[in-house]
Short mmCIF file of C-alpha atoms in Angstrom, two decimals:
data_model
loop_
_atom_site.label_atom_id
_atom_site.label_comp_id
_atom_site.label_asym_id
_atom_site.label_seq_id
_atom_site.Cartn_x
_atom_site.Cartn_y
_atom_site.Cartn_z
CA UNK A 1 -28.77 -10.84 -29.95
CA UNK A 2 -26.13 -9.55 -29.75
CA UNK A 3 -27.09 -5.85 -28.99
CA UNK A 4 -28.81 -6.97 -26.03
CA UNK A 5 -25.40 -9.49 -25.03
CA UNK A 6 -23.75 -5.65 -25.09
CA UNK A 7 -26.28 -4.48 -23.49
CA UNK A 8 -26.56 -7.12 -19.75
CA UNK A 9 -22.57 -6.73 -20.34
CA UNK A 10 -22.29 -3.64 -17.97
CA UNK A 11 -25.10 -5.06 -15.94
CA UNK A 12 -22.90 -7.90 -15.28
CA UNK A 13 -20.01 -6.33 -14.18
CA UNK A 14 -22.15 -3.65 -11.77
CA UNK A 15 -23.62 -7.22 -10.07
CA UNK A 16 -20.82 -8.82 -9.61
CA UNK A 17 -18.47 -6.24 -8.14
CA UNK A 18 -22.15 -5.54 -5.87
CA UNK A 19 -21.78 -9.46 -4.28
CA UNK A 20 -18.05 -8.63 -3.70
CA UNK A 21 -18.75 -6.02 -1.65
CA UNK A 22 -22.08 -7.72 -0.14
CA UNK A 23 -19.10 -10.43 1.33
CA UNK A 24 -16.78 -7.75 2.11
CA UNK A 25 -19.35 -6.21 4.11
CA UNK A 26 -20.23 -9.64 5.80
CA UNK A 27 -16.55 -9.45 7.45
CA UNK A 28 -16.67 -7.37 10.58
CA UNK A 29 -12.81 -6.91 11.27
CA UNK A 30 -12.40 -5.66 7.34
CA UNK A 31 -14.94 -3.01 7.83
CA UNK A 32 -13.47 -2.01 10.41
CA UNK A 33 -10.14 -1.17 8.82
CA UNK A 34 -11.96 0.51 6.20
CA UNK A 35 -13.70 2.90 9.01
CA UNK A 36 -10.14 3.26 10.40
CA UNK A 37 -9.02 3.68 6.79
CA UNK A 38 -11.70 5.96 6.12
CA UNK A 39 -11.18 8.35 9.00
CA UNK A 40 -7.03 8.25 7.71
CA UNK A 41 -8.25 9.73 4.71
CA UNK A 42 -10.40 12.34 5.90
CA UNK A 43 -7.57 13.62 8.62
CA UNK A 44 -5.65 14.13 5.40
CA UNK A 45 -8.36 15.70 3.32
CA UNK A 46 -8.38 18.07 6.24
CA UNK A 47 -5.29 18.17 7.77
CA UNK A 48 -5.08 21.77 7.78
CA UNK A 49 -8.35 22.28 9.57
CA UNK A 50 -7.12 19.34 12.12
CA UNK A 51 -4.06 20.65 13.09
CA UNK A 52 -3.66 22.97 15.95
CA UNK A 53 -0.90 24.40 15.05
CA UNK A 54 1.97 24.34 12.56
CA UNK A 55 4.72 21.50 11.85
CA UNK A 56 7.26 23.91 12.72
CA UNK A 57 5.77 26.74 15.58
CA UNK A 58 8.85 26.06 18.25
CA UNK A 59 8.32 27.13 21.66
CA UNK A 60 11.25 26.09 24.02
CA UNK A 61 8.96 26.97 26.91
CA UNK A 62 6.82 24.10 26.23
CA UNK A 63 9.64 21.30 25.26
CA UNK A 64 9.68 18.02 26.53
CA UNK A 65 5.48 18.94 28.14
CA UNK A 66 3.30 15.40 28.64
CA UNK A 67 0.02 15.35 27.02
CA UNK A 68 -2.63 17.03 28.89
CA UNK A 69 -5.72 19.21 27.49
CA UNK A 70 -3.45 22.02 25.58
CA UNK A 71 -1.11 19.58 23.13
CA UNK A 72 -3.36 16.04 24.07
CA UNK A 73 -0.08 14.35 22.30
CA UNK A 74 2.50 16.30 24.73
CA UNK A 75 5.13 18.05 23.30
CA UNK A 76 8.92 17.36 21.08
CA UNK A 77 12.31 18.28 22.06
CA UNK A 78 11.79 21.52 19.93
CA UNK A 79 8.44 22.89 21.56
CA UNK A 80 6.37 21.76 18.98
CA UNK A 81 3.00 20.53 19.11
CA UNK A 82 2.85 16.59 18.36
CA UNK A 83 -0.77 16.04 17.13
CA UNK A 84 -0.26 18.95 14.91
CA UNK A 85 3.34 17.08 13.64
CA UNK A 86 1.11 13.43 13.39
CA UNK A 87 -2.04 15.40 11.44
CA UNK A 88 -0.13 16.58 8.77
CA UNK A 89 2.47 13.94 8.79
CA UNK A 90 -0.08 11.93 8.00
CA UNK A 91 -0.21 12.85 4.34
CA UNK A 92 3.74 12.01 3.53
CA UNK A 93 3.67 8.32 5.45
CA UNK A 94 0.45 7.72 3.82
CA UNK A 95 1.11 9.17 0.31
CA UNK A 96 4.39 7.45 0.09
CA UNK A 97 2.49 4.48 0.82
CA UNK A 98 0.52 4.44 -1.93
CA UNK A 99 2.65 5.76 -4.81
CA UNK A 100 5.81 3.38 -3.66
CA UNK A 101 3.03 0.67 -4.52
CA UNK A 102 1.90 2.26 -7.39
CA UNK A 103 5.65 1.52 -8.80
CA UNK A 104 6.02 -1.76 -7.80
CA UNK A 105 2.38 -2.50 -9.84
CA UNK A 106 3.68 -0.82 -12.83
CA UNK A 107 6.98 -3.11 -12.22
CA UNK A 108 5.50 -6.43 -10.96
CA UNK A 109 2.65 -6.67 -13.35
CA UNK A 110 4.09 -6.26 -16.78
CA UNK A 111 6.79 -8.80 -15.93
CA UNK A 112 5.18 -11.58 -14.13
CA UNK A 113 2.02 -11.42 -16.66
CA UNK A 114 5.19 -11.38 -19.56
CA UNK A 115 6.25 -14.74 -17.77
CA UNK A 116 3.29 -16.15 -16.63
CA UNK A 117 2.40 -15.76 -20.09
CA UNK A 118 4.55 -16.84 -22.70
CA UNK A 119 6.98 -19.85 -20.22
CA UNK A 120 9.88 -21.39 -21.19
CA UNK A 121 12.82 -19.18 -21.62
CA UNK A 122 11.23 -15.95 -21.09
CA UNK A 123 9.62 -17.32 -17.64
CA UNK A 124 12.92 -18.40 -16.81
CA UNK A 125 14.78 -15.82 -17.03
CA UNK A 126 12.77 -13.02 -15.83
CA UNK A 127 12.24 -15.46 -12.18
CA UNK A 128 14.99 -16.06 -12.29
CA UNK A 129 16.53 -12.11 -12.62
CA UNK A 130 13.65 -11.28 -9.54
CA UNK A 131 15.09 -14.53 -7.20
CA UNK A 132 17.82 -12.36 -6.99
CA UNK A 133 16.25 -9.52 -5.84
CA UNK A 134 14.13 -11.75 -3.87
CA UNK A 135 17.17 -13.17 -1.59
CA UNK A 136 17.18 -10.42 0.50
CA UNK A 137 14.50 -9.48 2.23
CA UNK A 138 12.32 -6.28 1.22
CA UNK A 139 13.48 -3.46 3.78
CA UNK A 140 17.33 -4.54 3.77
CA UNK A 141 17.07 -4.21 0.03
CA UNK A 142 15.19 -0.82 0.49
CA UNK A 143 18.04 0.44 2.62
CA UNK A 144 20.45 -0.94 0.09
CA UNK A 145 19.00 0.82 -3.11
CA UNK A 146 17.71 3.92 -1.25
CA UNK A 147 21.43 4.37 0.35
CA UNK A 148 22.71 4.67 -3.27
CA UNK A 149 19.97 7.24 -4.40
CA UNK A 150 19.83 8.87 -1.36
CA UNK A 151 17.41 10.44 0.86
CA UNK A 152 14.07 12.48 -0.34
CA UNK A 153 10.74 11.16 -0.34
CA UNK A 154 10.99 11.11 -4.45
CA UNK A 155 14.26 8.33 -3.62
CA UNK A 156 12.44 7.01 -0.70
CA UNK A 157 9.75 6.04 -2.87
CA UNK A 158 11.66 4.83 -5.68
CA UNK A 159 13.66 2.43 -2.99
CA UNK A 160 10.32 1.33 -1.94
CA UNK A 161 8.89 1.12 -4.84
CA UNK A 162 11.59 -1.55 -6.39
CA UNK A 163 12.01 -3.69 -3.63
CA UNK A 164 8.36 -4.70 -3.43
CA UNK A 165 7.64 -5.49 -7.15
CA UNK A 166 8.79 -8.91 -7.40
CA UNK A 167 6.38 -10.33 -5.05
CA UNK A 168 4.14 -8.03 -6.59
CA UNK A 169 5.33 -10.19 -10.07
CA UNK A 170 5.47 -13.60 -8.06
CA UNK A 171 1.86 -12.42 -7.60
CA UNK A 172 1.30 -11.84 -11.34
CA UNK A 173 2.59 -15.00 -12.41
CA UNK A 174 0.67 -17.36 -10.69
CA UNK A 175 -2.27 -15.76 -11.38
CA UNK A 176 -1.63 -15.63 -15.28
CA UNK A 177 -0.57 -18.71 -15.26
CA UNK A 178 -4.17 -20.28 -13.52
CA UNK A 179 -6.04 -18.80 -17.01
CA UNK A 180 -3.56 -18.48 -19.91
CA UNK A 181 -4.95 -21.91 -20.93
CA UNK A 182 -8.71 -20.95 -20.91
CA UNK A 183 -11.02 -21.41 -23.81
CA UNK A 184 -11.77 -17.65 -24.33
CA UNK A 185 -7.55 -17.13 -24.36
CA UNK A 186 -8.16 -19.77 -27.67
CA UNK A 187 -11.01 -18.09 -28.68
CA UNK A 188 -8.87 -14.77 -28.77
CA UNK A 189 -5.99 -16.56 -30.83
CA UNK A 190 -8.70 -18.13 -33.80
CA UNK A 191 -9.25 -14.29 -33.94
CA UNK A 192 -5.41 -13.23 -34.12
CA UNK A 193 -5.57 -10.69 -31.10
CA UNK A 194 -1.83 -9.64 -30.59
CA UNK A 195 -0.67 -10.89 -27.63
CA UNK A 196 -0.37 -7.18 -26.10
CA UNK A 197 -4.34 -7.35 -26.29
CA UNK A 198 -4.79 -10.87 -25.21
CA UNK A 199 -2.72 -10.21 -22.16
CA UNK A 200 -3.99 -6.68 -21.30
CA UNK A 201 -7.72 -7.34 -22.48
CA UNK A 202 -8.65 -10.97 -21.58
CA UNK A 203 -5.77 -12.14 -18.98
CA UNK A 204 -5.23 -9.70 -16.60
CA UNK A 205 -9.04 -8.63 -15.89
CA UNK A 206 -9.25 -12.41 -15.34
CA UNK A 207 -6.29 -12.39 -12.89
CA UNK A 208 -6.61 -9.50 -11.00
CA UNK A 209 -8.54 -11.43 -8.12
CA UNK A 210 -5.39 -12.53 -6.50
CA UNK A 211 -3.10 -9.02 -7.26
CA UNK A 212 -6.16 -6.98 -6.13
CA UNK A 213 -5.20 -8.34 -2.29
CA UNK A 214 -1.72 -8.16 -3.01
CA UNK A 215 -1.26 -4.57 -4.40
CA UNK A 216 -3.46 -3.90 -0.98
CA UNK A 217 -0.52 -5.61 1.67
CA UNK A 218 2.04 -4.24 -0.26
CA UNK A 219 0.70 -0.62 1.01
CA UNK A 220 0.65 -1.67 4.43
CA UNK A 221 3.95 -3.02 3.59
CA UNK A 222 5.37 0.28 1.88
CA UNK A 223 4.59 2.14 4.85
CA UNK A 224 6.13 0.57 6.83
CA UNK A 225 9.21 0.42 4.84
CA UNK A 226 9.15 4.12 3.97
CA UNK A 227 8.79 4.86 8.18
CA UNK A 228 11.87 2.30 8.36
CA UNK A 229 14.00 4.25 6.11
CA UNK A 230 12.88 7.81 7.37
CA UNK A 231 13.67 6.17 10.96
CA UNK A 232 17.00 5.20 9.96
CA UNK A 233 17.77 8.90 8.16
CA UNK A 234 17.58 7.45 4.73
CA UNK A 235 13.71 8.50 3.86
CA UNK A 236 12.64 11.89 4.60
CA UNK A 237 14.44 14.06 7.63
CA UNK A 238 13.81 15.97 10.31
CA UNK A 239 11.54 18.33 10.45
CA UNK A 240 9.26 16.66 7.90
CA UNK A 241 6.48 15.82 10.03
CA UNK A 242 6.80 11.74 8.63
CA UNK A 243 6.08 8.97 11.16
CA UNK A 244 8.72 8.15 10.98
CA UNK A 245 11.18 10.59 11.06
CA UNK A 246 9.64 12.00 14.79
CA UNK A 247 9.93 8.29 15.62
CA UNK A 248 13.83 8.99 15.22
CA UNK A 249 13.88 12.41 16.73
CA UNK A 250 12.36 10.84 19.61
CA UNK A 251 13.65 7.79 20.40
CA UNK A 252 17.01 9.20 22.36
CA UNK A 253 14.00 10.81 24.92
CA UNK A 254 12.32 7.53 24.83
CA UNK A 255 12.80 6.79 28.66
CA UNK A 256 11.40 10.46 30.08
CA UNK A 257 9.69 11.71 27.49
CA UNK A 258 7.44 8.36 26.09
CA UNK A 259 4.96 10.34 24.52
CA UNK A 260 7.41 11.59 21.38
CA UNK A 261 7.74 8.29 20.34
CA UNK A 262 4.55 6.23 21.13
CA UNK A 263 1.95 7.98 19.17
CA UNK A 264 4.67 8.33 15.86
CA UNK A 265 4.54 4.47 16.38
CA UNK A 266 0.81 4.31 17.17
CA UNK A 267 -0.46 5.58 14.26
CA UNK A 268 2.29 3.35 11.64
CA UNK A 269 0.93 0.67 13.69
CA UNK A 270 -2.82 1.40 13.03
CA UNK A 271 -2.14 2.84 9.76
CA UNK A 272 -0.89 -1.11 8.93
CA UNK A 273 -3.59 -3.10 10.87
CA UNK A 274 -6.61 -1.49 9.33
CA UNK A 275 -4.60 -2.04 5.82
CA UNK A 276 -4.19 -5.67 6.84
CA UNK A 277 -7.48 -6.03 8.12
CA UNK A 278 -9.03 -5.06 4.93
CA UNK A 279 -6.41 -7.26 3.00
CA UNK A 280 -7.79 -10.01 4.39
CA UNK A 281 -11.29 -9.29 3.83
CA UNK A 282 -11.04 -8.50 0.17
CA UNK A 283 -8.93 -12.13 -0.04
CA UNK A 284 -11.74 -13.74 1.21
CA UNK A 285 -14.25 -11.37 -1.13
CA UNK A 286 -12.74 -12.89 -3.86
CA UNK A 287 -12.03 -15.87 -3.14
CA UNK A 288 -14.90 -17.84 -5.60
CA UNK A 289 -15.17 -20.95 -3.26
CA UNK A 290 -16.92 -18.81 -0.66
CA UNK A 291 -19.21 -17.92 -3.46
CA UNK A 292 -22.78 -18.88 -2.77
#
């Protein structure tokens, strides 16, 4: 009997994943977001082949040229091709969003799991400490941390990651509170399983649905926050082709050369929108109330 039940576990996990994927595919808006995200990932992987010019190939004779057949997104004040810089800059903007979210998850998930699992004074101390960080909006907290650490890609990811961790911690705590009193947790106690094993082997895997959704939304927020820091001069700085830095470079030319800011801003908007659409779809697909 034991061997039979063990052999059924991979099938059950696979069938559950297929059921979630089936429900996600029925959400057309989420699939649009997924298609856009896949397209952006292809751009990142093959950016050297897609970009027609280098990121710093200056040609003063072509400065401030409007969109044309030669330069489909126009050129910037230094004569650089904006399309090539946007393509090559996708690597910076998307990677900063993903890495910053990973940092938020590495900080927030353990804190939220410990807080929700133990409760009492441990929960009170951790939550009050996080409340202090949450008194400021995420972007203001990121600005404060970035100003202390200095500019640069690594420091920007650290700043955005730390500022986003309280939100993930609170969602994790709420999810853990919903499963910590289940019968299988009591069964784990009865076999003298350690708290560490119970939290990371039994509690968190059964509380991952809302955490996955929150992490997905956090990627979009991190991209926006990292671009905002670069726009303010606290993140990546020119001539790095990060989308927020490109916006900062072109803001003084917005009145006469709209394309310098329009296309980087449009890419930020499309990326954030696509990931948010996927997050909405995952939230519906992982909601047990929607199971047939």
